[in-house]
Coordinates of C-alpha atoms in Angstrom, one line a residue:
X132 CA 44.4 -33.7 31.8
X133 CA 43.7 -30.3 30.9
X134 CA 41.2 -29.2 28.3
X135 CA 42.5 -28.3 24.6
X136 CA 40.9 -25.4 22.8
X137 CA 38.8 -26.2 19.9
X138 CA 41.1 -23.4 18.2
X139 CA 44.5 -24.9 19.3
X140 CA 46.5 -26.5 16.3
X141 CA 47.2 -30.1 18.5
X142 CA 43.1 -30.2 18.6
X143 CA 41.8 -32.3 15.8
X144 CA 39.5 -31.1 12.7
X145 CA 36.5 -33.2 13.5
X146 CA 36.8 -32.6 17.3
X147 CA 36.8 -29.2 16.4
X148 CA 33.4 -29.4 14.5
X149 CA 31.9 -31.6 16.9
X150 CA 33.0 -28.6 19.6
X151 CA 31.6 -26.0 17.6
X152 CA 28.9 -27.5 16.5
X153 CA 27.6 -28.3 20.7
X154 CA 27.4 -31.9 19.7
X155 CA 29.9 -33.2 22.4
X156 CA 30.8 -31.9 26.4
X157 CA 33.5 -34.2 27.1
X158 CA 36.7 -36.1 25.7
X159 CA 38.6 -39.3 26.9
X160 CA 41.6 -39.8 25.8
X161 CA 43.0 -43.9 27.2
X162 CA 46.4 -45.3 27.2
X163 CA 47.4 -48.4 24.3
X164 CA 49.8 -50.3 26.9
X165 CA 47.1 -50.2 29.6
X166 CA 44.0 -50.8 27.4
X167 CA 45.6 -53.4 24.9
X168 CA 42.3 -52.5 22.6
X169 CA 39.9 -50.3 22.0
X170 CA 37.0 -52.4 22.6
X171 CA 36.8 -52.7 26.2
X172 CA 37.4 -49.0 26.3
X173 CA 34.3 -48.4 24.1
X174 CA 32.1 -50.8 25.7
X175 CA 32.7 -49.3 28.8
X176 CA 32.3 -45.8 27.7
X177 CA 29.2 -46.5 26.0
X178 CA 27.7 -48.4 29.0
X179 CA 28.0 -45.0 31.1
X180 CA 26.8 -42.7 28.2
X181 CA 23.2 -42.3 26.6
X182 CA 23.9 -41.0 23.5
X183 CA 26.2 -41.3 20.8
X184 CA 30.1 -41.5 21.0
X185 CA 32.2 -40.2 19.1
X186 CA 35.9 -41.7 17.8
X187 CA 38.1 -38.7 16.6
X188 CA 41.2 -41.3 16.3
X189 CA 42.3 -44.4 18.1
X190 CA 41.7 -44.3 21.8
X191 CA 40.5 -40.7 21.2
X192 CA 36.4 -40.4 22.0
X193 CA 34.2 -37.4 22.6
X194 CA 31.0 -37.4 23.9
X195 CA 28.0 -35.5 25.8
X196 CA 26.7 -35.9 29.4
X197 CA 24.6 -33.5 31.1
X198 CA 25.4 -32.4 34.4
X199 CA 28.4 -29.8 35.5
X200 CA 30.8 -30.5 33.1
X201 CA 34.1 -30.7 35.8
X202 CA 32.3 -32.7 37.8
X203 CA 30.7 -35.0 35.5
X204 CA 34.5 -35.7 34.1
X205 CA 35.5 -36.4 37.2
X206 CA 32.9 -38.8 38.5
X207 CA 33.3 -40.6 34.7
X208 CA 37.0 -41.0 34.9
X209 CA 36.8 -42.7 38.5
X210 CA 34.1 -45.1 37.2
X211 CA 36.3 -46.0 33.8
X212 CA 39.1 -46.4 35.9
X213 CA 37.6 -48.7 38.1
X214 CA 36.5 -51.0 35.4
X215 CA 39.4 -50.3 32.8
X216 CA 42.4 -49.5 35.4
X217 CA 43.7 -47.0 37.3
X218 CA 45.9 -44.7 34.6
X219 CA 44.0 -46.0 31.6
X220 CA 41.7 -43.7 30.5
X221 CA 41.5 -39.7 31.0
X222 CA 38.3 -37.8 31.3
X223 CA 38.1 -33.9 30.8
X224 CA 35.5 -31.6 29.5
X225 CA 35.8 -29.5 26.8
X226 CA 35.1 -25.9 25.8
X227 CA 31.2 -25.7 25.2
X228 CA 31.1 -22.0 24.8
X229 CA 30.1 -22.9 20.9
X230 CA 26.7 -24.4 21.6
X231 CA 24.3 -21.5 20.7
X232 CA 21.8 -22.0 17.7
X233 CA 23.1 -18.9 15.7
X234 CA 26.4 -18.1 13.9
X235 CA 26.6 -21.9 12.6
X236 CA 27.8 -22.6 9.3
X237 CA 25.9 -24.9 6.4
X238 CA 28.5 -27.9 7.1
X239 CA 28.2 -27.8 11.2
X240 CA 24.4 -27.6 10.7
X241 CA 24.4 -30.5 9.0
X242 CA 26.6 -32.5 11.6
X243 CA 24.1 -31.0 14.3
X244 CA 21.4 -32.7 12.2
X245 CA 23.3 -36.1 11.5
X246 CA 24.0 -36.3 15.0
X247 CA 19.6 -35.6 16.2
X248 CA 18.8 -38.7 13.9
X249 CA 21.4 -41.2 15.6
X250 CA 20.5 -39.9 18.9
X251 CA 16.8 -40.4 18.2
X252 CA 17.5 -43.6 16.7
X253 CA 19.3 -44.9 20.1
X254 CA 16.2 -43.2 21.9
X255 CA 13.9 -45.3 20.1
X256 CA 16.2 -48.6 20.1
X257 CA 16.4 -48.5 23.6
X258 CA 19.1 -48.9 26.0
X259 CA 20.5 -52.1 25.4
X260 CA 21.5 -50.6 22.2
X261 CA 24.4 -48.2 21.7
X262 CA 26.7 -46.3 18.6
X263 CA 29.8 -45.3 18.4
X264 CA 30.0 -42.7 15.7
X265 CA 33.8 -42.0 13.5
X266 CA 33.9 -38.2 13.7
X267 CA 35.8 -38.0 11.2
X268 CA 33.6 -39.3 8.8
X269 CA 31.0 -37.8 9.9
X270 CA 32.4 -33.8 9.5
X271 CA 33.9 -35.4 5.9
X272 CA 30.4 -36.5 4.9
X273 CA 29.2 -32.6 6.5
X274 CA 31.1 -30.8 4.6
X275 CA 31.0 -33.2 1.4
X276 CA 27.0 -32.9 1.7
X277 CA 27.7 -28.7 2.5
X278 CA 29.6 -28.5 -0.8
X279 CA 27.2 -30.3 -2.9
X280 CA 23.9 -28.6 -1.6
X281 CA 26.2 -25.0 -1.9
X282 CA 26.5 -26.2 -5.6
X283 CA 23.1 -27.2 -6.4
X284 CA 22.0 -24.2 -4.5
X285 CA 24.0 -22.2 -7.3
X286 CA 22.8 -23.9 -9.7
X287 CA 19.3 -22.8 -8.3
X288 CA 20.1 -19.4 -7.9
X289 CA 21.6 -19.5 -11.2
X290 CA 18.2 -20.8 -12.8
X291 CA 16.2 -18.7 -10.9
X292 CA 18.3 -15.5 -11.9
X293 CA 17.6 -16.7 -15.2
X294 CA 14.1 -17.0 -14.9
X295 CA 13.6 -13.6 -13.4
X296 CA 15.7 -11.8 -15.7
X297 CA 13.2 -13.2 -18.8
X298 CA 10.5 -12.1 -16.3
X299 CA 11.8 -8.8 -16.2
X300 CA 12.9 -8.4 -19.8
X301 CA 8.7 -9.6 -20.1
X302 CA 7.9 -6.8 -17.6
X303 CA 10.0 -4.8 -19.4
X304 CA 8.8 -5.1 -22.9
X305 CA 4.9 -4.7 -21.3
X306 CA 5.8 -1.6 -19.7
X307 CA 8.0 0.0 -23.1
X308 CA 4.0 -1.0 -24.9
X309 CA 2.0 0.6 -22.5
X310 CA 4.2 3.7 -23.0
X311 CA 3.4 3.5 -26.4
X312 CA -0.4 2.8 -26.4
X313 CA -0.6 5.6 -24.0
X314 CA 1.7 8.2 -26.4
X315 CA -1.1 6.9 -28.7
X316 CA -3.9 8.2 -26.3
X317 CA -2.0 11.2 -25.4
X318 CA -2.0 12.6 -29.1
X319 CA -5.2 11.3 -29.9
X320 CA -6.4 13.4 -27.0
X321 CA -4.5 16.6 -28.3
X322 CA -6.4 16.3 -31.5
X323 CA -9.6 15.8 -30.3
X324 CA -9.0 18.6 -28.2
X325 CA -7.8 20.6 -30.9
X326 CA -11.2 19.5 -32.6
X327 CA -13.2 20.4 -29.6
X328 CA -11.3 23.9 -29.0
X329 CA -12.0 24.6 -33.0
X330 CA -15.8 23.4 -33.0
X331 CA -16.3 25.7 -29.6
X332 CA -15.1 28.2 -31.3
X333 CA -17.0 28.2 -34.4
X334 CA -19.9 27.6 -32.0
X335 CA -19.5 30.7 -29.7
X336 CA -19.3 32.6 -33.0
X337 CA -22.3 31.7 -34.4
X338 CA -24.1 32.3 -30.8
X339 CA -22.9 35.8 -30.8
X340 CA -24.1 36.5 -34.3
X341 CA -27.7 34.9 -33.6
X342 CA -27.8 36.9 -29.7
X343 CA -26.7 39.9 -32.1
X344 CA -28.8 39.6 -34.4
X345 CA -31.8 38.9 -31.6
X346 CA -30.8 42.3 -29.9
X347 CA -31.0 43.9 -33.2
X348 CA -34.8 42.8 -33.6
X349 CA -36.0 43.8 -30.3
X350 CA -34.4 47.0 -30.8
X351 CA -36.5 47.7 -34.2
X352 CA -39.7 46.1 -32.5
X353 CA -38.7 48.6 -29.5
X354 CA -38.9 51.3 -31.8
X355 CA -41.7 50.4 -33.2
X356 CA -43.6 50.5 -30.2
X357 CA -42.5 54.0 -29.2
X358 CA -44.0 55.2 -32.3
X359 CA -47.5 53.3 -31.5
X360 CA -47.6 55.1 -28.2
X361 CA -46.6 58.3 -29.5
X362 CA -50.0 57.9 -31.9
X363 CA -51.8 56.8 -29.1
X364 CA -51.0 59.6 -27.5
X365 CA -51.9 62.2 -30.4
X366 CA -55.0 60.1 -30.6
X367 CA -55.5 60.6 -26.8
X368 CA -55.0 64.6 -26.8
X369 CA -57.5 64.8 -30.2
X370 CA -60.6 62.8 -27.9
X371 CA -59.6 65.0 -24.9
X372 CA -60.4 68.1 -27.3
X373 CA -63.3 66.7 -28.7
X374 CA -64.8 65.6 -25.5
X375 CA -64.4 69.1 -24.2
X376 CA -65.9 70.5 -27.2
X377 CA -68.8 68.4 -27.0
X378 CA -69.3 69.4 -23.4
X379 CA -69.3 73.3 -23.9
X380 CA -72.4 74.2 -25.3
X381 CA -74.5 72.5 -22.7
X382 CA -72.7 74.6 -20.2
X383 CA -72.8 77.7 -21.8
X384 CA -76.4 77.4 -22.4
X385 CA -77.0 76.4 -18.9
X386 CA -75.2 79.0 -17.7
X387 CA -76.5 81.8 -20.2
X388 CA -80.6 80.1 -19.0
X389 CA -79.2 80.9 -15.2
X390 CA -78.2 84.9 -16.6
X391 CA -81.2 85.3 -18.1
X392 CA -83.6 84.4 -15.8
X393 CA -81.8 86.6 -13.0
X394 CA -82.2 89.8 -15.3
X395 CA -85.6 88.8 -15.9
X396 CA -86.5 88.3 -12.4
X397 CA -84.8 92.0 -11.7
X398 CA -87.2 93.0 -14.1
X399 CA -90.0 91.7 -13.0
X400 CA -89.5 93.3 -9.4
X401 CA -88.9 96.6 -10.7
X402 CA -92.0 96.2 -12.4
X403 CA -94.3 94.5 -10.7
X404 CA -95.4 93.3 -13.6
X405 CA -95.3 89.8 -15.0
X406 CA -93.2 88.9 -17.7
X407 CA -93.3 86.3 -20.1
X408 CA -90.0 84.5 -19.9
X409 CA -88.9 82.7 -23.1
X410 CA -87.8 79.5 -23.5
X411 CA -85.1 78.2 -24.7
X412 CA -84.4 74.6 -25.8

């Protein structure tokens, strides 16, 4: 029997899913005249498959075996057939190209993860014990249990939008006080620098008056002391006369003693005669 696309219109909604979601690899499809029931079919099918099977409808399964998928139909149908009849039951694999983790949406992720806990349940059973699963409840209750955790996950969001936009109106407000306490500081800075620019002021006027009034000193007491060295100096000139005053006489006399006695000692060779020289103190 050839292989129905998960996408064709004759392929059911749940096989579908169970397609998509890489939950089964193979299909059997059996005939009602040559079966007379489904048990036989199932008990057979589940004595050659590990893991879960699948019933899309009656006489419908889907399941998973490893192996290459053509082959592994093929050697599954001969042994059915053998047990169950020749004609009774089809085998074919289906289109896995849908297995990869990504891309999934919320209702086959939650197949995917219905389908882990009943095959981990059968690994921990044993082998003696074995499932068959209706596929078509199981996508219902997926996409029942998608619906529900979309809503209450809106509801979240919802709640949570909420809560942040108080947070932000709280941010908000805190940020519109700031602005204000720092307008406050900003014009309480202007005045005090108005404050400081007016003190400095008055302050580099009053310097200037005290360095002028400093300069104005020195320049008196400069004067001042020209005077007292021009005195001195009148003072200086007057000793200078007076010392030389007080020197002149000695000279002259010593020099007029020096005359004299030279004349007298002419004299006294013209003569030959000896004179009395006076004396002069």
């Amino acid at each position: 029997m050839d292989t129905q696309s998960p996408d064709s219109d004759s392929t059911p909604t749940a096989l579908a899913d169970l397609i998509a979601a890489g939950l089964v690899s193979h299909e059997l499809i059996g005939d009602p005249a040559r079966l007379g029931g489904e048990s036989a079919a199932l008990a057979a099918l589940c004595g050659l498959v590990s893991g879960p099977v699948w019933r899309i409808e009656p006489y419908h399964y889907a399941f998973r075996t490893g192996g290459e998928a053509e082959a592994a139909a093929a050697t599954l149908e001969t042994a059915l057939q053998a047990t169950l009849g020749a004609d009774a039951v089809w085998v074919s694999a289906t289109d896995a190209a849908a297995e990869a983790e990504a891309g999934l949406d919320q209702p086959l992720l939650l197949l995917r993860a219905q389908a882990g806990a009943v095959t981990a349940a059968l690994a921990d059973a044993g082998p003696e014990l074995q499932a068959v699963v209706s596929a078509r409840f199981a996508t219902s209750a997926a996409r029942m249990a998608a619906t529900l955790v979309t809503a209450e996950a809106g509801d979240a969001a919802g709640a949570l939008a909420a809560r942040l936009g108080a947070r932000l109106a709280a941010i908000e407000t805190q940020q519109a006080e700031i602005l204000a306490a720092l307008a406050t500081v900003s014009v309480r800075n202007e005045s005090m620098a108005d404050m400081l620019e007016t003190t400095l002021g008055r302050l580099a006027g009053q310097i200037e008056q005290t360095l002028a009034g400093a300069i104005a000193r020195l320049e008196d007491q400069a004067g001042t002391l020209a005077g007292h060295i021009a005195r001195e100096d009148i003072v200086a000139g007057r000793l200078a006369e007076l010392s030389a005053q007080a020197v002149a006489p000695a000279a002259f006399q010593e020099s007029l003693g020096v005359t004299l006695a030279e004349f007298l000692a002419q004299i006294e060779r013209r003569s030959e005669a000896p004179v009395r020289v006076p004396q002069f103190l």
